[in-house]
Amino acid sequence: MRLTRAARTISVLARPALLIAGLLALAGCGGGMTDLDGAGAGPRPTSVFVVSTRKGESGPASELSNDGNERYSLQMIGAPLNHQIGQLERPSIGSPDPARHFALQTRRALDEDGFTAALATHLSGRIGSNRDVLLYVHGFNTSYDESRFRLAQIVADGRFGGVAVLFTWPSTNNLLDYGAAKENATISRDALAKLIRQLTDAPDVGRVHILAHSMGAWLTMEALRQDFIAGGARLNDKLGDIMLAAPDIDLNVFRQQISRLDASHIFVLVAANDRALSLSRTLTSDRPRLGALDPKNPADRSALETLGVRVYDLSREADIFIGHGAYADAPDALRTIGAQIAAPRPQDSNVQAVLGENPIDDRIHATPLPPPAAAAPGAPAAAPARPEAPISAVVPLATATPGSATPASSAAPTP
């Protein structure tokens, strides 16, 4: 079906590396983080639940599948005192210095029952959006260490006050092992679908937001589609926003994946000049990748509009290096969509917002979608249609009205 969240006026900073942090800052209201802009004050350690389908955490075992079986742990990860937003400070060689690098402080292995109990304990007593969960699913060519420290960095930069959960799957550190990584991701689908159900079933959970990168976006969409086919429409009550960063997904495959989901919950971060996705396209017989579509190209824009998802263009940031990690690396990107994830979820209208023109803070284009198609079996029911916005209507950022989302740049952390 083709439902989208009503277009809202939001404050968008010039360069989108503050993108994810804004998503988190307003989602979690800053519960456990100190002011990163304050002198001498670094972020507090981050508790991260880790669910892994790798055989081990380091060495060759970390690149091998555990046959889809889960390994659970609760880890405390410290951040450097002088952490810079958008940076993942790690040593190039040798052991990390906790004063200068992200570093593991403690690790407690859990069984499945222990994971459920510890998750309930961490959620108990929380109020508001601090009851939310952020589930991070990394992409191809990502080590175990990089995935857990990257999540800690995103949580720190975003001042996320909810519960952080990492799903890590066997991904080698060799760009030539693309095919093997896809097989490992496929084997991990059941485990990820199970984890999403565990999170949404937690008694005190608010909303479960998912941030998935690259091939991890394909894995996430497969797990969600699989669950909905199996009758998992109940997830919709707890699912928050699903952010797909540089998704390495064939466009036609994504159309099929999204057909059973509520597209209004899905945000896609694209960059037409993402060189990693260009390589992926070459490896997949020149099939277009969702994350490399260009909102400024009429054909690509038309394809994006029919999907019913929100689209954010990171092409300017992808000019730096390979461009595939702009969602978390660019210094200004991590705060600009907090309004989207923090806002209440009203019945969605049939209006789609696309942020495409660079610089992205200049405007929001609201484009009407066609009438909702008949719902597929198991898909959520359509909301009553609202009057359509004019095509390409520009919503000035300065005209925020009462009740619209709070600009991320002015959001203050909640104690």
mmCIF file of C-alpha atoms in Angstrom:
data_model
loop_
_atom_site.group_PDB
_atom_site.id
_atom_site.type_symbol
_atom_site.label_atom_id
_atom_site.label_comp_id
_atom_site.label_asym_id
_atom_site.label_seq_id
_atom_site.Cartn_x
_atom_site.Cartn_y
_atom_site.Cartn_z
ATOM 1 C CA MET A 1 0.000 0.000 0.000
ATOM 2 C CA ARG A 2 1.056 3.589 -0.500
ATOM 3 C CA LEU A 3 0.772 5.442 2.777
ATOM 4 C CA THR A 4 3.160 8.182 3.862
ATOM 5 C CA ARG A 5 3.533 10.378 6.901
ATOM 6 C CA ALA A 6 2.093 13.873 6.399
ATOM 7 C CA ALA A 7 4.754 16.344 5.364
ATOM 8 C CA ARG A 8 6.067 18.311 8.320
ATOM 9 C CA THR A 9 8.202 21.426 8.516
ATOM 10 C CA ILE A 10 11.562 20.524 10.008
ATOM 11 C CA SER A 11 14.839 22.269 10.603
ATOM 12 C CA VAL A 12 17.494 20.806 8.314
ATOM 13 C CA LEU A 13 21.147 21.654 8.830
ATOM 14 C CA ALA A 14 23.321 22.277 5.819
ATOM 15 C CA ARG A 15 25.358 19.070 5.684
ATOM 16 C CA PRO A 16 23.633 15.851 6.571
ATOM 17 C CA ALA A 17 26.046 14.065 8.834
ATOM 18 C CA LEU A 18 24.035 15.353 11.757
ATOM 19 C CA LEU A 19 21.271 13.292 10.208
ATOM 20 C CA ILE A 20 21.248 10.252 12.434
ATOM 21 C CA ALA A 21 22.017 12.175 15.593
ATOM 22 C CA GLY A 22 18.965 14.298 15.087
ATOM 23 C CA LEU A 23 16.913 11.202 14.572
ATOM 24 C CA LEU A 24 18.177 9.963 17.901
ATOM 25 C CA ALA A 25 18.358 13.236 19.798
ATOM 26 C CA LEU A 26 14.649 13.808 19.584
ATOM 27 C CA ALA A 27 13.816 10.129 19.799
ATOM 28 C CA GLY A 28 15.626 9.623 23.075
ATOM 29 C CA CYS A 29 15.708 13.184 24.383
ATOM 30 C CA GLY A 30 19.288 12.819 25.459
ATOM 31 C CA GLY A 31 18.786 10.557 28.446
ATOM 32 C CA GLY A 32 22.287 9.285 29.101
ATOM 33 C CA MET A 33 24.518 11.654 27.178
ATOM 34 C CA THR A 34 26.353 14.775 28.287
ATOM 35 C CA ASP A 35 26.702 17.879 26.138
ATOM 36 C CA LEU A 36 29.245 17.071 23.454
ATOM 37 C CA ASP A 37 29.732 20.780 22.806
ATOM 38 C CA GLY A 38 30.709 21.490 26.396
ATOM 39 C CA ALA A 39 34.323 21.990 27.309
ATOM 40 C CA GLY A 40 36.027 18.851 28.542
ATOM 41 C CA ALA A 41 32.835 16.835 28.862
ATOM 42 C CA GLY A 42 32.686 13.634 26.871
ATOM 43 C CA PRO A 43 29.796 11.270 26.308
ATOM 44 C CA ARG A 44 29.057 8.741 28.995
ATOM 45 C CA PRO A 45 29.638 5.035 28.380
ATOM 46 C CA THR A 46 26.949 3.390 26.278
ATOM 47 C CA SER A 47 25.223 0.121 27.135
ATOM 48 C CA VAL A 48 24.772 -1.924 23.968
ATOM 49 C CA PHE A 49 22.874 -5.184 23.686
ATOM 50 C CA VAL A 50 24.567 -7.300 21.025
ATOM 51 C CA VAL A 51 22.881 -10.125 19.140
ATOM 52 C CA SER A 52 25.308 -11.861 16.808
ATOM 53 C CA THR A 53 25.168 -14.670 14.258
ATOM 54 C CA ARG A 54 28.973 -14.753 13.997
ATOM 55 C CA LYS A 55 30.941 -17.703 15.358
ATOM 56 C CA GLY A 56 33.203 -15.356 17.308
ATOM 57 C CA GLU A 57 34.052 -11.728 17.970
ATOM 58 C CA SER A 58 37.562 -11.549 16.520
ATOM 59 C CA GLY A 59 39.844 -13.282 14.066
ATOM 60 C CA PRO A 60 38.609 -15.690 11.383
ATOM 61 C CA ALA A 61 35.690 -16.851 13.551
ATOM 62 C CA SER A 62 34.144 -13.380 13.395
ATOM 63 C CA GLU A 63 33.743 -13.749 9.625
ATOM 64 C CA LEU A 64 32.062 -17.151 9.814
ATOM 65 C CA SER A 65 28.380 -17.842 10.238
ATOM 66 C CA ASN A 66 27.089 -19.486 13.381
ATOM 67 C CA ASP A 67 24.491 -21.235 11.190
ATOM 68 C CA GLY A 68 22.053 -18.474 11.968
ATOM 69 C CA ASN A 69 22.113 -19.168 15.700
ATOM 70 C CA GLU A 70 22.204 -16.149 17.994
ATOM 71 C CA ARG A 71 24.820 -15.204 20.572
ATOM 72 C CA TYR A 72 23.700 -12.605 23.116
ATOM 73 C CA SER A 73 25.716 -10.191 25.228
ATOM 74 C CA LEU A 74 25.446 -6.878 27.050
ATOM 75 C CA GLN A 75 28.439 -4.606 26.534
ATOM 76 C CA MET A 76 29.517 -1.279 27.989
ATOM 77 C CA ILE A 77 31.409 0.875 25.493
ATOM 78 C CA GLY A 78 33.300 4.002 26.451
ATOM 79 C CA ALA A 79 33.846 7.019 24.214
ATOM 80 C CA PRO A 80 36.919 9.290 24.214
ATOM 81 C CA LEU A 81 36.720 12.470 26.281
ATOM 82 C CA ASN A 82 37.410 14.669 23.261
ATOM 83 C CA HIS A 83 35.159 12.782 20.865
ATOM 84 C CA GLN A 84 34.310 14.705 17.698
ATOM 85 C CA ILE A 85 30.829 14.316 16.255
ATOM 86 C CA GLY A 86 30.886 12.110 13.182
ATOM 87 C CA GLN A 87 34.237 10.537 14.076
ATOM 88 C CA LEU A 88 34.812 6.939 15.107
ATOM 89 C CA GLU A 89 38.057 7.249 17.026
ATOM 90 C CA ARG A 90 39.912 3.923 16.894
ATOM 91 C CA PRO A 91 43.634 3.090 16.944
ATOM 92 C CA SER A 92 45.235 2.288 13.605
ATOM 93 C CA ILE A 93 47.393 -0.333 15.330
ATOM 94 C CA GLY A 94 47.644 -1.750 18.810
ATOM 95 C CA SER A 95 45.220 -1.595 21.704
ATOM 96 C CA PRO A 96 42.810 1.310 22.188
ATOM 97 C CA ASP A 97 43.539 4.090 24.653
ATOM 98 C CA PRO A 98 40.229 4.665 26.511
ATOM 99 C CA ALA A 99 41.038 8.366 26.806
ATOM 100 C CA ARG A 100 41.360 8.751 23.036
ATOM 101 C CA HIS A 101 39.382 5.898 21.502
ATOM 102 C CA PHE A 102 36.085 4.076 21.654
ATOM 103 C CA ALA A 103 36.826 1.022 23.750
ATOM 104 C CA LEU A 104 35.055 -1.939 25.297
ATOM 105 C CA GLN A 105 34.773 -1.552 29.073
ATOM 106 C CA THR A 106 32.756 -4.598 30.109
ATOM 107 C CA ARG A 107 31.065 -7.528 28.428
ATOM 108 C CA ARG A 108 28.556 -9.967 29.903
ATOM 109 C CA ALA A 109 27.505 -13.036 27.942
ATOM 110 C CA LEU A 110 23.789 -13.817 28.044
ATOM 111 C CA ASP A 111 21.559 -16.655 27.009
ATOM 112 C CA GLU A 112 18.214 -15.930 25.380
ATOM 113 C CA ASP A 113 16.322 -15.794 28.668
ATOM 114 C CA GLY A 114 19.023 -13.590 30.162
ATOM 115 C CA PHE A 115 18.759 -11.236 27.197
ATOM 116 C CA THR A 116 14.996 -10.950 27.621
ATOM 117 C CA ALA A 117 15.355 -10.294 31.352
ATOM 118 C CA ALA A 118 18.168 -7.751 30.956
ATOM 119 C CA LEU A 119 16.245 -5.914 28.239
ATOM 120 C CA ALA A 120 13.196 -5.726 30.500
ATOM 121 C CA THR A 121 15.376 -4.366 33.316
ATOM 122 C CA HIS A 122 16.843 -1.661 31.080
ATOM 123 C CA LEU A 123 13.382 -0.591 29.901
ATOM 124 C CA SER A 124 11.731 -0.699 33.310
ATOM 125 C CA GLY A 125 10.936 2.661 34.856
ATOM 126 C CA ARG A 126 11.637 4.683 31.726
ATOM 127 C CA ILE A 127 9.134 7.221 30.486
ATOM 128 C CA GLY A 128 8.342 8.795 27.158
ATOM 129 C CA SER A 129 10.706 8.288 24.265
ATOM 130 C CA ASN A 130 13.400 6.977 26.607
ATOM 131 C CA ARG A 131 11.467 3.703 26.331
ATOM 132 C CA ASP A 132 12.386 3.529 22.644
ATOM 133 C CA VAL A 133 14.871 1.051 21.214
ATOM 134 C CA LEU A 134 17.341 1.728 18.417
ATOM 135 C CA LEU A 135 18.263 -1.434 16.510
ATOM 136 C CA TYR A 136 21.335 -1.056 14.288
ATOM 137 C CA VAL A 137 22.050 -3.495 11.447
ATOM 138 C CA HIS A 138 25.429 -2.906 9.789
ATOM 139 C CA GLY A 139 26.364 -3.527 6.189
ATOM 140 C CA PHE A 140 28.884 -5.436 4.098
ATOM 141 C CA ASN A 141 32.616 -5.273 4.855
ATOM 142 C CA THR A 142 32.058 -4.441 8.532
ATOM 143 C CA SER A 143 33.922 -6.107 11.385
ATOM 144 C CA TYR A 144 32.429 -7.008 14.744
ATOM 145 C CA ASP A 145 34.421 -4.258 16.446
ATOM 146 C CA GLU A 146 33.494 -1.611 13.907
ATOM 147 C CA SER A 147 29.793 -2.408 14.198
ATOM 148 C CA ARG A 148 29.600 -2.122 17.979
ATOM 149 C CA PHE A 149 31.753 0.999 18.163
ATOM 150 C CA ARG A 150 29.845 2.605 15.296
ATOM 151 C CA LEU A 151 26.575 2.134 17.166
ATOM 152 C CA ALA A 152 28.121 3.621 20.310
ATOM 153 C CA GLN A 153 29.310 6.606 18.246
ATOM 154 C CA ILE A 154 25.858 7.161 16.748
ATOM 155 C CA VAL A 155 24.229 6.946 20.176
ATOM 156 C CA ALA A 156 26.760 9.405 21.615
ATOM 157 C CA ASP A 157 26.413 11.857 18.744
ATOM 158 C CA GLY A 158 22.643 11.623 18.821
ATOM 159 C CA ARG A 159 22.276 11.829 22.611
ATOM 160 C CA PHE A 160 19.882 8.931 22.322
ATOM 161 C CA GLY A 161 18.269 8.201 25.670
ATOM 162 C CA GLY A 162 16.683 4.870 24.782
ATOM 163 C CA VAL A 163 18.103 1.354 24.608
ATOM 164 C CA ALA A 164 20.701 0.526 21.930
ATOM 165 C CA VAL A 165 20.723 -2.912 20.291
ATOM 166 C CA LEU A 166 23.179 -4.176 17.677
ATOM 167 C CA PHE A 167 22.462 -7.033 15.298
ATOM 168 C CA THR A 168 25.762 -8.165 13.812
ATOM 169 C CA TRP A 169 26.092 -10.795 11.111
ATOM 170 C CA PRO A 170 29.166 -12.412 9.479
ATOM 171 C CA SER A 171 30.608 -9.872 7.055
ATOM 172 C CA THR A 172 34.167 -10.230 5.876
ATOM 173 C CA ASN A 173 36.661 -7.388 5.576
ATOM 174 C CA ASN A 174 37.324 -8.253 1.941
ATOM 175 C CA LEU A 175 35.554 -6.326 -0.816
ATOM 176 C CA LEU A 176 35.891 -9.362 -3.084
ATOM 177 C CA ASP A 177 33.738 -11.512 -0.790
ATOM 178 C CA TYR A 178 30.490 -9.785 -1.737
ATOM 179 C CA GLY A 179 28.757 -13.016 -2.723
ATOM 180 C CA ALA A 180 29.714 -14.812 0.482
ATOM 181 C CA ALA A 181 28.507 -11.865 2.551
ATOM 182 C CA LYS A 182 25.117 -11.968 0.814
ATOM 183 C CA GLU A 183 24.821 -15.659 1.685
ATOM 184 C CA ASN A 184 25.673 -14.935 5.325
ATOM 185 C CA ALA A 185 23.083 -12.166 5.399
ATOM 186 C CA THR A 186 20.503 -14.567 3.995
ATOM 187 C CA ILE A 187 21.291 -17.134 6.685
ATOM 188 C CA SER A 188 20.791 -14.423 9.319
ATOM 189 C CA ARG A 189 17.263 -13.414 8.232
ATOM 190 C CA ASP A 190 15.451 -15.660 10.697
ATOM 191 C CA ALA A 191 17.591 -14.469 13.603
ATOM 192 C CA LEU A 192 16.937 -10.810 12.788
ATOM 193 C CA ALA A 193 13.199 -11.383 12.388
ATOM 194 C CA LYS A 194 13.206 -13.141 15.755
ATOM 195 C CA LEU A 195 15.087 -10.248 17.380
ATOM 196 C CA ILE A 196 12.633 -7.677 16.027
ATOM 197 C CA ARG A 197 9.773 -9.706 17.520
ATOM 198 C CA GLN A 198 11.625 -9.941 20.843
ATOM 199 C CA LEU A 199 12.082 -6.174 20.925
ATOM 200 C CA THR A 200 8.526 -5.301 19.952
ATOM 201 C CA ASP A 201 7.189 -7.841 22.465
ATOM 202 C CA ALA A 202 9.114 -6.334 25.394
ATOM 203 C CA PRO A 203 6.470 -5.201 27.934
ATOM 204 C CA ASP A 204 7.745 -1.657 28.549
ATOM 205 C CA VAL A 205 9.095 -0.823 25.101
ATOM 206 C CA GLY A 206 7.944 2.358 23.387
ATOM 207 C CA ARG A 207 8.850 2.200 19.720
ATOM 208 C CA VAL A 208 11.510 0.124 17.992
ATOM 209 C CA HIS A 209 13.451 2.186 15.460
ATOM 210 C CA ILE A 210 15.759 0.469 12.974
ATOM 211 C CA LEU A 211 18.860 1.946 11.363
ATOM 212 C CA ALA A 212 20.219 -0.345 8.656
ATOM 213 C CA HIS A 213 23.170 0.331 6.376
ATOM 214 C CA SER A 214 24.035 -0.996 2.923
ATOM 215 C CA MET A 215 23.535 -4.784 2.665
ATOM 216 C CA GLY A 216 22.143 -4.645 6.199
ATOM 217 C CA ALA A 217 19.221 -2.688 4.737
ATOM 218 C CA TRP A 218 18.466 -5.608 2.415
ATOM 219 C CA LEU A 219 18.682 -7.991 5.369
ATOM 220 C CA THR A 220 16.347 -5.795 7.420
ATOM 221 C CA MET A 221 13.727 -5.516 4.695
ATOM 222 C CA GLU A 222 13.844 -9.265 4.118
ATOM 223 C CA ALA A 223 13.350 -9.952 7.829
ATOM 224 C CA LEU A 224 10.429 -7.518 8.071
ATOM 225 C CA ARG A 225 8.771 -8.855 4.934
ATOM 226 C CA GLN A 226 9.226 -12.405 6.166
ATOM 227 C CA ASP A 227 7.600 -11.559 9.481
ATOM 228 C CA PHE A 228 4.630 -9.852 7.868
ATOM 229 C CA ILE A 229 4.057 -12.798 5.537
ATOM 230 C CA ALA A 230 3.989 -14.987 8.648
ATOM 231 C CA GLY A 231 1.267 -12.800 10.159
ATOM 232 C CA GLY A 232 3.413 -10.267 11.976
ATOM 233 C CA ALA A 233 1.228 -7.218 11.297
ATOM 234 C CA ARG A 234 1.167 -6.736 15.072
ATOM 235 C CA LEU A 235 4.685 -5.322 14.782
ATOM 236 C CA ASN A 236 3.165 -2.187 13.335
ATOM 237 C CA ASP A 237 1.993 -1.076 16.772
ATOM 238 C CA LYS A 238 5.579 -0.925 18.035
ATOM 239 C CA LEU A 239 7.660 -0.277 14.943
ATOM 240 C CA GLY A 240 8.947 3.260 14.820
ATOM 241 C CA ASP A 241 10.962 4.547 11.897
ATOM 242 C CA ILE A 242 13.021 2.354 9.615
ATOM 243 C CA MET A 243 16.011 4.230 8.237
ATOM 244 C CA LEU A 244 17.814 2.652 5.313
ATOM 245 C CA ALA A 245 21.218 4.308 4.835
ATOM 246 C CA ALA A 246 22.782 3.762 1.399
ATOM 247 C CA PRO A 247 20.639 0.632 0.939
ATOM 248 C CA ASP A 248 22.277 -1.978 -1.274
ATOM 249 C CA ILE A 249 18.950 -3.235 -2.594
ATOM 250 C CA ASP A 250 17.830 -3.837 -6.157
ATOM 251 C CA LEU A 251 15.040 -1.357 -6.911
ATOM 252 C CA ASN A 252 12.599 -4.032 -8.087
ATOM 253 C CA VAL A 253 13.380 -6.204 -5.081
ATOM 254 C CA PHE A 254 12.629 -3.238 -2.818
ATOM 255 C CA ARG A 255 9.262 -2.736 -4.512
ATOM 256 C CA GLN A 256 8.379 -6.310 -3.612
ATOM 257 C CA GLN A 257 9.725 -6.006 -0.074
ATOM 258 C CA ILE A 258 7.799 -2.836 0.658
ATOM 259 C CA SER A 259 4.506 -4.100 -0.760
ATOM 260 C CA ARG A 260 3.567 -5.650 2.577
ATOM 261 C CA LEU A 261 4.882 -2.860 4.797
ATOM 262 C CA ASP A 262 3.690 0.598 5.758
ATOM 263 C CA ALA A 263 5.941 2.804 3.641
ATOM 264 C CA SER A 264 5.290 5.833 5.835
ATOM 265 C CA HIS A 265 7.707 4.447 8.432
ATOM 266 C CA ILE A 266 10.585 4.111 5.975
ATOM 267 C CA PHE A 267 13.307 6.694 5.288
ATOM 268 C CA VAL A 268 15.855 6.133 2.533
ATOM 269 C CA LEU A 269 19.208 7.961 2.470
ATOM 270 C CA VAL A 270 20.527 8.064 -1.085
ATOM 271 C CA ALA A 271 23.646 9.354 -2.841
ATOM 272 C CA ALA A 272 23.854 9.189 -6.611
ATOM 273 C CA ASN A 273 27.660 9.271 -6.412
ATOM 274 C CA ASP A 274 28.079 6.464 -3.859
ATOM 275 C CA ARG A 275 31.013 4.564 -5.332
ATOM 276 C CA ALA A 276 30.478 1.462 -3.215
ATOM 277 C CA LEU A 277 26.965 1.083 -4.601
ATOM 278 C CA SER A 278 28.324 1.701 -8.086
ATOM 279 C CA LEU A 279 30.568 -1.329 -7.574
ATOM 280 C CA SER A 280 27.613 -3.303 -6.226
ATOM 281 C CA ARG A 281 25.644 -2.445 -9.358
ATOM 282 C CA THR A 282 28.509 -3.779 -11.466
ATOM 283 C CA LEU A 283 28.597 -6.995 -9.433
ATOM 284 C CA THR A 284 24.849 -7.501 -9.909
ATOM 285 C CA SER A 285 24.671 -7.253 -13.702
ATOM 286 C CA ASP A 286 24.070 -3.495 -13.775
ATOM 287 C CA ARG A 287 20.879 -3.603 -11.714
ATOM 288 C CA PRO A 288 20.080 -0.188 -10.130
ATOM 289 C CA ARG A 289 20.638 0.059 -6.376
ATOM 290 C CA LEU A 290 18.041 1.870 -4.280
ATOM 291 C CA GLY A 291 20.677 3.825 -2.356
ATOM 292 C CA ALA A 292 22.227 5.274 -5.523
ATOM 293 C CA LEU A 293 19.074 6.773 -7.037
ATOM 294 C CA ASP A 294 19.219 10.500 -7.758
ATOM 295 C CA PRO A 295 16.186 12.563 -6.615
ATOM 296 C CA LYS A 296 17.208 15.253 -9.117
ATOM 297 C CA ASN A 297 16.967 12.821 -12.032
ATOM 298 C CA PRO A 298 13.353 12.815 -13.308
ATOM 299 C CA ALA A 299 13.236 9.060 -13.876
ATOM 300 C CA ASP A 300 14.747 8.263 -10.477
ATOM 301 C CA ARG A 301 12.524 10.808 -8.747
ATOM 302 C CA SER A 302 9.449 9.278 -10.348
ATOM 303 C CA ALA A 303 10.528 5.837 -9.143
ATOM 304 C CA LEU A 304 11.069 7.144 -5.612
ATOM 305 C CA GLU A 305 7.697 8.894 -5.511
ATOM 306 C CA THR A 306 5.829 5.703 -6.357
ATOM 307 C CA LEU A 307 7.446 3.899 -3.430
ATOM 308 C CA GLY A 308 5.782 6.097 -0.795
ATOM 309 C CA VAL A 309 8.938 6.463 1.315
ATOM 310 C CA ARG A 310 10.806 9.537 2.577
ATOM 311 C CA VAL A 311 14.013 10.234 0.694
ATOM 312 C CA TYR A 312 17.089 12.188 1.822
ATOM 313 C CA ASP A 313 19.842 13.094 -0.626
ATOM 314 C CA LEU A 314 23.391 12.797 0.732
ATOM 315 C CA SER A 315 25.129 13.215 -2.626
ATOM 316 C CA ARG A 316 27.113 16.260 -1.536
ATOM 317 C CA GLU A 317 28.554 14.417 1.458
ATOM 318 C CA ALA A 318 29.300 11.331 -0.644
ATOM 319 C CA ASP A 319 31.809 13.403 -2.633
ATOM 320 C CA ILE A 320 34.197 12.788 0.263
ATOM 321 C CA PHE A 321 36.150 9.539 -0.098
ATOM 322 C CA ILE A 322 34.017 6.563 -1.090
ATOM 323 C CA GLY A 323 30.829 8.186 0.184
ATOM 324 C CA HIS A 324 29.226 5.012 1.496
ATOM 325 C CA GLY A 325 29.374 6.024 5.173
ATOM 326 C CA ALA A 326 28.223 9.635 4.836
ATOM 327 C CA TYR A 327 25.212 8.909 7.044
ATOM 328 C CA ALA A 328 27.490 8.651 10.088
ATOM 329 C CA ASP A 329 30.771 10.290 9.057
ATOM 330 C CA ALA A 330 30.018 13.770 7.742
ATOM 331 C CA PRO A 331 30.495 16.199 10.645
ATOM 332 C CA ASP A 332 27.139 17.961 10.307
ATOM 333 C CA ALA A 333 24.811 15.165 9.373
ATOM 334 C CA LEU A 334 23.785 13.451 12.536
ATOM 335 C CA ARG A 335 20.981 15.764 13.763
ATOM 336 C CA THR A 336 18.593 16.732 11.017
ATOM 337 C CA ILE A 337 15.751 14.234 11.050
ATOM 338 C CA GLY A 338 15.067 14.043 14.766
ATOM 339 C CA ALA A 339 11.721 15.718 14.179
ATOM 340 C CA GLN A 340 10.637 12.827 11.997
ATOM 341 C CA ILE A 341 11.293 10.090 14.503
ATOM 342 C CA ALA A 342 10.228 12.010 17.601
ATOM 343 C CA ALA A 343 6.862 13.184 16.353
ATOM 344 C CA PRO A 344 3.709 11.283 17.321
ATOM 345 C CA ARG A 345 2.457 8.873 14.676
ATOM 346 C CA PRO A 346 -0.845 10.267 13.408
ATOM 347 C CA GLN A 347 -2.913 8.561 10.775
ATOM 348 C CA ASP A 348 -0.783 9.106 7.721
ATOM 349 C CA SER A 349 -1.970 11.098 4.732
ATOM 350 C CA ASN A 350 -1.155 10.514 1.097
ATOM 351 C CA VAL A 351 1.568 13.166 0.912
ATOM 352 C CA GLN A 352 5.241 12.368 0.459
ATOM 353 C CA ALA A 353 8.132 14.648 1.400
ATOM 354 C CA VAL A 354 11.328 14.431 -0.593
ATOM 355 C CA LEU A 355 14.460 16.326 0.424
ATOM 356 C CA GLY A 356 16.554 16.356 -2.686
ATOM 357 C CA GLU A 357 17.771 19.760 -3.777
ATOM 358 C CA ASN A 358 21.246 20.594 -2.475
ATOM 359 C CA PRO A 359 21.678 22.277 -0.063
ATOM 360 C CA ILE A 360 19.012 20.223 1.614
ATOM 361 C CA ASP A 361 18.127 22.928 4.128
ATOM 362 C CA ASP A 362 16.640 25.120 1.381
ATOM 363 C CA ARG A 363 13.296 23.412 0.924
ATOM 364 C CA ILE A 364 11.026 20.449 1.370
ATOM 365 C CA HIS A 365 9.157 19.283 -1.716
ATOM 366 C CA ALA A 366 5.743 17.815 -0.932
ATOM 367 C CA THR A 367 4.481 15.731 -3.815
ATOM 368 C CA PRO A 368 1.078 14.020 -3.979
ATOM 369 C CA LEU A 369 1.029 10.287 -4.393
ATOM 370 C CA PRO A 370 -1.507 8.305 -6.396
ATOM 371 C CA PRO A 371 -4.499 6.931 -4.471
ATOM 372 C CA PRO A 372 -3.541 4.016 -2.200
ATOM 373 C CA ALA A 373 -3.596 0.701 -3.990
ATOM 374 C CA ALA A 374 -5.528 -2.225 -2.616
ATOM 375 C CA ALA A 375 -3.761 -3.553 0.443
ATOM 376 C CA ALA A 376 -1.861 -6.778 0.110
ATOM 377 C CA PRO A 377 -2.839 -9.591 2.491
ATOM 378 C CA GLY A 378 -1.484 -8.818 5.941
ATOM 379 C CA ALA A 379 -0.757 -5.175 5.146
ATOM 380 C CA PRO A 380 -2.038 -2.430 7.462
ATOM 381 C CA ALA A 381 -5.332 -0.793 6.570
ATOM 382 C CA ALA A 382 -5.279 2.502 4.711
ATOM 383 C CA ALA A 383 -6.004 5.708 6.563
ATOM 384 C CA PRO A 384 -8.666 8.078 5.209
ATOM 385 C CA ALA A 385 -7.199 10.287 2.515
ATOM 386 C CA ARG A 386 -6.564 13.953 3.207
ATOM 387 C CA PRO A 387 -6.544 16.738 0.592
ATOM 388 C CA GLU A 388 -3.441 16.517 -1.529
ATOM 389 C CA ALA A 389 -0.705 19.143 -1.426
ATOM 390 C CA PRO A 390 0.113 20.874 -4.702
ATOM 391 C CA ILE A 391 2.819 19.224 -6.746
ATOM 392 C CA SER A 392 6.304 20.374 -5.738
ATOM 393 C CA ALA A 393 4.884 22.809 -3.203
ATOM 394 C CA VAL A 394 7.739 24.374 -1.269
ATOM 395 C CA VAL A 395 7.266 24.452 2.491
ATOM 396 C CA PRO A 396 9.492 27.262 3.834
ATOM 397 C CA LEU A 397 11.458 26.159 6.884
ATOM 398 C CA ALA A 398 10.763 29.438 8.637
ATOM 399 C CA THR A 399 7.012 28.859 8.718
ATOM 400 C CA ALA A 400 6.900 26.161 11.366
ATOM 401 C CA THR A 401 3.509 26.174 13.015
ATOM 402 C CA PRO A 402 2.546 25.299 16.579
ATOM 403 C CA GLY A 403 2.517 21.555 16.964
ATOM 404 C CA SER A 404 5.056 20.995 14.233
ATOM 405 C CA ALA A 405 8.203 19.091 15.105
ATOM 406 C CA THR A 406 10.805 20.879 17.212
ATOM 407 C CA PRO A 407 13.934 21.813 15.244
ATOM 408 C CA ALA A 408 16.708 19.416 16.112
ATOM 409 C CA SER A 409 19.209 22.209 16.620
ATOM 410 C CA SER A 410 17.175 23.665 19.467
ATOM 411 C CA ALA A 411 16.174 20.470 21.199
ATOM 412 C CA ALA A 412 17.431 20.285 24.759
ATOM 413 C CA PRO A 413 18.314 16.956 26.354
ATOM 414 C CA THR A 414 15.911 15.623 28.915
ATOM 415 C CA PRO A 415 17.465 14.840 32.298
#
